[in-house]
Amino acid sequence: MKSILLTLLLAFSLLHLGKAQTLSLDADIRPRFEYRHGFGNLFPDEGKAAAFVTQRSRLNISYGDPKLKIYMSIQDVSTWGDTRQLAINDGNQSFSLFQAWINYSFNQSWALKVGRQAISYDDQRILGEVDWTMQGRFHDAAMLKFSKDKVNLDLTFAFNQENQKNIGSDYTINGFFSYKVMQLAHFKKVWEKGSISFLFMNNGFQKYADDANLQPDGLYYRQTTGTYFTFPLSAIQLTGSAYLQTGKANATTDLSAYQLMLEAKYKLGKTALILGFESLSGTDATAGEKNNSFFPLYGTNHKFNGLMDYFYVGNHANSVGLNDLYFKAQTPLGKQSSLGANLHYFSSQATLADGIESYLGTELDLVLSKTISKNIKMNMGYSQMFASDGMGILKGGTNPKNTNNWGWVMLVVNPNLLKFTKEE
């Protein structure tokens, strides 16, 4: 509570920084119920289904004047019941700072954005905010931005440490692709009906001479380079991407991998139809020393390859890759509701094992969205994975014949609590 009050006091104090100021205070509260029976992995024999409610409680504060923009986002991410009643302190330490950045404009074209920030580009395949997760994804970074005549160029730099040290600069936080340094360039050109962008990202990860004792020994690097485009072709909207990954998969293994995606969108009346294919390269089960497994490092991966998170959501790294042939349809149900249906046909890109077919399974995702009022929306979904024997082998020998399904209901409430404008 003290942190929230201090943040509010800081927000109001910003009104004295200059002229033509705008201050906005917004809330984002979203409780979500989930029923899991094979979510993210095949359901084991004799297992029992899981059910729980998680909640994001986020407060966003933004300030802007002609030169300066400031944004802060504080949040509590909790599971209902994770803190004992009448407890003085939150033992789960779920209160955190999601974003806190300043953006200073040197002129109409150049600006500098510094601080904790979400970085999201294109379809969020490589870099995304991951809004589906309650906590979201952020980067501590400095970004130099150029924008003119529908051309945008961002140059981003990050250097991470887990604390303030007097000796050494090794980085011992080693979560899923947690980098020590990052250099990123993103260029985008927009036309009236289409766009194209190019990305280069170099990530440096801590290397250790002795993994058991965590003796630091410099860094190893992974590069991700590629392009994304949208292009109209008569009544069809084409979208595609192609990326390469090079460098090192780990301290001792060379990396050479790719991602390719192409999809076509067609409007049939008010219904949107999408047919697409994505291929992410993988490493054969009997491969040698080189790693050929592509990984979409910091993207909104829940959005891709099925909503049940069987691939690339904290899993499926350094594996056999994936081919995903998919069909999606979304249609409005009146003015306030819509229904989406997605069908995915999964197969391994590389050889799974001798004598094992590449087909992994088929997933069906259904999502119903309804706007209740201006600032309140309810989303609900049901998904089911129809897994093959190959999926069972890929997931560690679990019986693929068990029922694998997942259901959820989420309420999203995001009102503007305050908006104040002081004219020049």
JSON list of C-alpha atoms in Angstrom, two decimals, residues 221-351:
[
{"chain": "A", "resi": 221, "resn": "TYR", "atom": "CA", "xyz": [26.25, -15.03, -28.24]},
{"chain": "A", "resi": 222, "resn": "ARG", "atom": "CA", "xyz": [23.14, -15.85, -30.26]},
{"chain": "A", "resi": 223, "resn": "GLN", "atom": "CA", "xyz": [22.03, -13.73, -33.23]},
{"chain": "A", "resi": 224, "resn": "THR", "atom": "CA", "xyz": [18.47, -13.51, -34.58]},
{"chain": "A", "resi": 225, "resn": "THR", "atom": "CA", "xyz": [18.02, -11.81, -37.95]},
{"chain": "A", "resi": 226, "resn": "GLY", "atom": "CA", "xyz": [14.96, -11.60, -40.15]},
{"chain": "A", "resi": 227, "resn": "THR", "atom": "CA", "xyz": [12.05, -9.84, -41.75]},
{"chain": "A", "resi": 228, "resn": "TYR", "atom": "CA", "xyz": [8.28, -9.52, -41.39]},
{"chain": "A", "resi": 229, "resn": "PHE", "atom": "CA", "xyz": [5.82, -8.18, -43.95]},
{"chain": "A", "resi": 230, "resn": "THR", "atom": "CA", "xyz": [2.15, -7.54, -44.64]},
{"chain": "A", "resi": 231, "resn": "PHE", "atom": "CA", "xyz": [1.00, -7.17, -48.24]},
{"chain": "A", "resi": 232, "resn": "PRO", "atom": "CA", "xyz": [-2.45, -6.98, -49.89]},
{"chain": "A", "resi": 233, "resn": "LEU", "atom": "CA", "xyz": [-3.08, -9.22, -52.88]},
{"chain": "A", "resi": 234, "resn": "SER", "atom": "CA", "xyz": [-6.49, -8.37, -54.28]},
{"chain": "A", "resi": 235, "resn": "ALA", "atom": "CA", "xyz": [-9.00, -9.45, -51.61]},
{"chain": "A", "resi": 236, "resn": "ILE", "atom": "CA", "xyz": [-6.37, -11.43, -49.68]},
{"chain": "A", "resi": 237, "resn": "GLN", "atom": "CA", "xyz": [-4.05, -10.00, -47.03]},
{"chain": "A", "resi": 238, "resn": "LEU", "atom": "CA", "xyz": [-0.70, -11.81, -47.00]},
{"chain": "A", "resi": 239, "resn": "THR", "atom": "CA", "xyz": [1.50, -11.88, -43.92]},
{"chain": "A", "resi": 240, "resn": "GLY", "atom": "CA", "xyz": [4.88, -13.55, -43.67]},
{"chain": "A", "resi": 241, "resn": "SER", "atom": "CA", "xyz": [8.13, -13.75, -41.76]},
{"chain": "A", "resi": 242, "resn": "ALA", "atom": "CA", "xyz": [11.54, -15.36, -42.09]},
{"chain": "A", "resi": 243, "resn": "TYR", "atom": "CA", "xyz": [14.25, -15.43, -39.43]},
{"chain": "A", "resi": 244, "resn": "LEU", "atom": "CA", "xyz": [17.69, -16.98, -39.01]},
{"chain": "A", "resi": 245, "resn": "GLN", "atom": "CA", "xyz": [19.46, -17.81, -35.76]},
{"chain": "A", "resi": 246, "resn": "THR", "atom": "CA", "xyz": [23.22, -18.18, -35.65]},
{"chain": "A", "resi": 247, "resn": "GLY", "atom": "CA", "xyz": [26.00, -18.11, -33.09]},
{"chain": "A", "resi": 248, "resn": "LYS", "atom": "CA", "xyz": [25.88, -20.45, -30.10]},
{"chain": "A", "resi": 249, "resn": "ALA", "atom": "CA", "xyz": [23.02, -22.52, -28.69]},
{"chain": "A", "resi": 250, "resn": "ASN", "atom": "CA", "xyz": [25.08, -22.85, -25.52]},
{"chain": "A", "resi": 251, "resn": "ALA", "atom": "CA", "xyz": [28.69, -22.26, -24.55]},
{"chain": "A", "resi": 252, "resn": "THR", "atom": "CA", "xyz": [30.01, -25.18, -26.63]},
{"chain": "A", "resi": 253, "resn": "THR", "atom": "CA", "xyz": [27.42, -25.85, -29.36]},
{"chain": "A", "resi": 254, "resn": "ASP", "atom": "CA", "xyz": [27.14, -24.00, -32.68]},
{"chain": "A", "resi": 255, "resn": "LEU", "atom": "CA", "xyz": [23.68, -22.88, -33.78]},
{"chain": "A", "resi": 256, "resn": "SER", "atom": "CA", "xyz": [22.18, -22.69, -37.26]},
{"chain": "A", "resi": 257, "resn": "ALA", "atom": "CA", "xyz": [18.37, -22.46, -37.33]},
{"chain": "A", "resi": 258, "resn": "TYR", "atom": "CA", "xyz": [15.48, -20.81, -39.15]},
{"chain": "A", "resi": 259, "resn": "GLN", "atom": "CA", "xyz": [11.81, -19.86, -38.95]},
{"chain": "A", "resi": 260, "resn": "LEU", "atom": "CA", "xyz": [9.42, -19.39, -41.90]},
{"chain": "A", "resi": 261, "resn": "MET", "atom": "CA", "xyz": [5.78, -18.31, -41.83]},
{"chain": "A", "resi": 262, "resn": "LEU", "atom": "CA", "xyz": [3.21, -17.41, -44.47]},
{"chain": "A", "resi": 263, "resn": "GLU", "atom": "CA", "xyz": [-0.50, -16.85, -43.98]},
{"chain": "A", "resi": 264, "resn": "ALA", "atom": "CA", "xyz": [-3.40, -15.53, -46.04]},
{"chain": "A", "resi": 265, "resn": "LYS", "atom": "CA", "xyz": [-6.41, -13.71, -44.61]},
{"chain": "A", "resi": 266, "resn": "TYR", "atom": "CA", "xyz": [-9.71, -13.38, -46.44]},
{"chain": "A", "resi": 267, "resn": "LYS", "atom": "CA", "xyz": [-12.92, -11.65, -45.33]},
{"chain": "A", "resi": 268, "resn": "LEU", "atom": "CA", "xyz": [-16.07, -13.59, -46.17]},
{"chain": "A", "resi": 269, "resn": "GLY", "atom": "CA", "xyz": [-18.73, -11.09, -45.25]},
{"chain": "A", "resi": 270, "resn": "LYS", "atom": "CA", "xyz": [-17.99, -10.24, -41.62]},
{"chain": "A", "resi": 271, "resn": "THR", "atom": "CA", "xyz": [-16.11, -13.49, -41.01]},
{"chain": "A", "resi": 272, "resn": "ALA", "atom": "CA", "xyz": [-12.32, -13.46, -41.18]},
{"chain": "A", "resi": 273, "resn": "LEU", "atom": "CA", "xyz": [-10.69, -16.66, -42.50]},
{"chain": "A", "resi": 274, "resn": "ILE", "atom": "CA", "xyz": [-6.95, -17.34, -42.14]},
{"chain": "A", "resi": 275, "resn": "LEU", "atom": "CA", "xyz": [-4.94, -20.18, -43.65]},
{"chain": "A", "resi": 276, "resn": "GLY", "atom": "CA", "xyz": [-1.30, -20.36, -42.65]},
{"chain": "A", "resi": 277, "resn": "PHE", "atom": "CA", "xyz": [1.83, -22.44, -42.25]},
{"chain": "A", "resi": 278, "resn": "GLU", "atom": "CA", "xyz": [4.81, -21.97, -39.97]},
{"chain": "A", "resi": 279, "resn": "SER", "atom": "CA", "xyz": [8.01, -24.00, -39.84]},
{"chain": "A", "resi": 280, "resn": "LEU", "atom": "CA", "xyz": [10.58, -23.73, -37.06]},
{"chain": "A", "resi": 281, "resn": "SER", "atom": "CA", "xyz": [13.69, -25.79, -37.67]},
{"chain": "A", "resi": 282, "resn": "GLY", "atom": "CA", "xyz": [14.72, -28.50, -35.26]},
{"chain": "A", "resi": 283, "resn": "THR", "atom": "CA", "xyz": [17.55, -30.85, -34.43]},
{"chain": "A", "resi": 284, "resn": "ASP", "atom": "CA", "xyz": [17.31, -34.53, -35.36]},
{"chain": "A", "resi": 285, "resn": "ALA", "atom": "CA", "xyz": [17.07, -36.88, -32.41]},
{"chain": "A", "resi": 286, "resn": "THR", "atom": "CA", "xyz": [20.26, -38.55, -33.66]},
{"chain": "A", "resi": 287, "resn": "ALA", "atom": "CA", "xyz": [22.02, -35.29, -34.62]},
{"chain": "A", "resi": 288, "resn": "GLY", "atom": "CA", "xyz": [25.67, -34.56, -34.12]},
{"chain": "A", "resi": 289, "resn": "GLU", "atom": "CA", "xyz": [27.38, -31.55, -32.62]},
{"chain": "A", "resi": 290, "resn": "LYS", "atom": "CA", "xyz": [25.46, -28.70, -34.31]},
{"chain": "A", "resi": 291, "resn": "ASN", "atom": "CA", "xyz": [22.14, -27.42, -32.98]},
{"chain": "A", "resi": 292, "resn": "ASN", "atom": "CA", "xyz": [19.49, -26.60, -35.61]},
{"chain": "A", "resi": 293, "resn": "SER", "atom": "CA", "xyz": [16.63, -25.73, -33.24]},
{"chain": "A", "resi": 294, "resn": "PHE", "atom": "CA", "xyz": [15.07, -22.29, -33.66]},
{"chain": "A", "resi": 295, "resn": "PHE", "atom": "CA", "xyz": [13.52, -20.63, -30.62]},
{"chain": "A", "resi": 296, "resn": "PRO", "atom": "CA", "xyz": [11.35, -17.47, -30.67]},
{"chain": "A", "resi": 297, "resn": "LEU", "atom": "CA", "xyz": [13.20, -16.00, -27.74]},
{"chain": "A", "resi": 298, "resn": "TYR", "atom": "CA", "xyz": [11.12, -13.20, -26.25]},
{"chain": "A", "resi": 299, "resn": "GLY", "atom": "CA", "xyz": [7.89, -13.35, -28.21]},
{"chain": "A", "resi": 300, "resn": "THR", "atom": "CA", "xyz": [4.26, -13.71, -27.22]},
{"chain": "A", "resi": 301, "resn": "ASN", "atom": "CA", "xyz": [4.50, -17.43, -27.80]},
{"chain": "A", "resi": 302, "resn": "HIS", "atom": "CA", "xyz": [1.10, -18.25, -26.31]},
{"chain": "A", "resi": 303, "resn": "LYS", "atom": "CA", "xyz": [-0.36, -16.56, -29.38]},
{"chain": "A", "resi": 304, "resn": "PHE", "atom": "CA", "xyz": [1.25, -19.09, -31.74]},
{"chain": "A", "resi": 305, "resn": "ASN", "atom": "CA", "xyz": [1.15, -22.87, -32.30]},
{"chain": "A", "resi": 306, "resn": "GLY", "atom": "CA", "xyz": [-2.02, -23.50, -30.33]},
{"chain": "A", "resi": 307, "resn": "LEU", "atom": "CA", "xyz": [-3.32, -21.96, -27.13]},
{"chain": "A", "resi": 308, "resn": "MET", "atom": "CA", "xyz": [-2.51, -25.01, -24.99]},
{"chain": "A", "resi": 309, "resn": "ASP", "atom": "CA", "xyz": [1.19, -24.03, -24.88]},
{"chain": "A", "resi": 310, "resn": "TYR", "atom": "CA", "xyz": [2.68, -27.35, -25.97]},
{"chain": "A", "resi": 311, "resn": "PHE", "atom": "CA", "xyz": [5.43, -25.58, -27.92]},
{"chain": "A", "resi": 312, "resn": "TYR", "atom": "CA", "xyz": [7.87, -22.76, -27.13]},
{"chain": "A", "resi": 313, "resn": "VAL", "atom": "CA", "xyz": [6.19, -21.54, -23.94]},
{"chain": "A", "resi": 314, "resn": "GLY", "atom": "CA", "xyz": [8.89, -22.42, -21.44]},
{"chain": "A", "resi": 315, "resn": "ASN", "atom": "CA", "xyz": [9.38, -25.72, -23.29]},
{"chain": "A", "resi": 316, "resn": "HIS", "atom": "CA", "xyz": [10.41, -27.34, -26.59]},
{"chain": "A", "resi": 317, "resn": "ALA", "atom": "CA", "xyz": [13.86, -25.70, -26.66]},
{"chain": "A", "resi": 318, "resn": "ASN", "atom": "CA", "xyz": [16.69, -27.54, -28.44]},
{"chain": "A", "resi": 319, "resn": "SER", "atom": "CA", "xyz": [14.15, -30.04, -29.73]},
{"chain": "A", "resi": 320, "resn": "VAL", "atom": "CA", "xyz": [12.90, -31.36, -33.09]},
{"chain": "A", "resi": 321, "resn": "GLY", "atom": "CA", "xyz": [11.30, -28.10, -34.20]},
{"chain": "A", "resi": 322, "resn": "LEU", "atom": "CA", "xyz": [7.75, -27.78, -35.47]},
{"chain": "A", "resi": 323, "resn": "ASN", "atom": "CA", "xyz": [5.63, -27.61, -38.60]},
{"chain": "A", "resi": 324, "resn": "ASP", "atom": "CA", "xyz": [2.26, -25.97, -37.92]},
{"chain": "A", "resi": 325, "resn": "LEU", "atom": "CA", "xyz": [-0.44, -25.98, -40.59]},
{"chain": "A", "resi": 326, "resn": "TYR", "atom": "CA", "xyz": [-3.38, -23.97, -39.27]},
{"chain": "A", "resi": 327, "resn": "PHE", "atom": "CA", "xyz": [-6.80, -22.64, -40.15]},
{"chain": "A", "resi": 328, "resn": "LYS", "atom": "CA", "xyz": [-8.51, -19.88, -38.18]},
{"chain": "A", "resi": 329, "resn": "ALA", "atom": "CA", "xyz": [-11.97, -18.33, -38.38]},
{"chain": "A", "resi": 330, "resn": "GLN", "atom": "CA", "xyz": [-13.40, -15.45, -36.42]},
{"chain": "A", "resi": 331, "resn": "THR", "atom": "CA", "xyz": [-16.95, -14.18, -36.75]},
{"chain": "A", "resi": 332, "resn": "PRO", "atom": "CA", "xyz": [-18.98, -11.57, -34.87]},
{"chain": "A", "resi": 333, "resn": "LEU", "atom": "CA", "xyz": [-22.02, -12.67, -32.87]},
{"chain": "A", "resi": 334, "resn": "GLY", "atom": "CA", "xyz": [-23.94, -9.43, -32.82]},
{"chain": "A", "resi": 335, "resn": "LYS", "atom": "CA", "xyz": [-22.39, -6.08, -31.92]},
{"chain": "A", "resi": 336, "resn": "GLN", "atom": "CA", "xyz": [-20.78, -7.06, -28.62]},
{"chain": "A", "resi": 337, "resn": "SER", "atom": "CA", "xyz": [-19.54, -10.62, -29.10]},
{"chain": "A", "resi": 338, "resn": "SER", "atom": "CA", "xyz": [-17.30, -12.69, -31.34]},
{"chain": "A", "resi": 339, "resn": "LEU", "atom": "CA", "xyz": [-16.37, -16.35, -31.71]},
{"chain": "A", "resi": 340, "resn": "GLY", "atom": "CA", "xyz": [-13.01, -17.65, -32.86]},
{"chain": "A", "resi": 341, "resn": "ALA", "atom": "CA", "xyz": [-12.09, -21.20, -33.86]},
{"chain": "A", "resi": 342, "resn": "ASN", "atom": "CA", "xyz": [-8.53, -22.35, -34.60]},
{"chain": "A", "resi": 343, "resn": "LEU", "atom": "CA", "xyz": [-7.38, -25.73, -35.88]},
{"chain": "A", "resi": 344, "resn": "HIS", "atom": "CA", "xyz": [-3.69, -26.72, -35.85]},
{"chain": "A", "resi": 345, "resn": "TYR", "atom": "CA", "xyz": [-2.05, -29.74, -37.47]},
{"chain": "A", "resi": 346, "resn": "PHE", "atom": "CA", "xyz": [1.35, -30.30, -35.81]},
{"chain": "A", "resi": 347, "resn": "SER", "atom": "CA", "xyz": [4.33, -32.32, -37.00]},
{"chain": "A", "resi": 348, "resn": "SER", "atom": "CA", "xyz": [8.02, -32.33, -36.13]},
{"chain": "A", "resi": 349, "resn": "GLN", "atom": "CA", "xyz": [10.33, -30.49, -38.51]},
{"chain": "A", "resi": 350, "resn": "ALA", "atom": "CA", "xyz": [13.31, -32.75, -37.76]},
{"chain": "A", "resi": 351, "resn": "THR", "atom": "CA", "xyz": [13.43, -36.52, -37.30]}
]
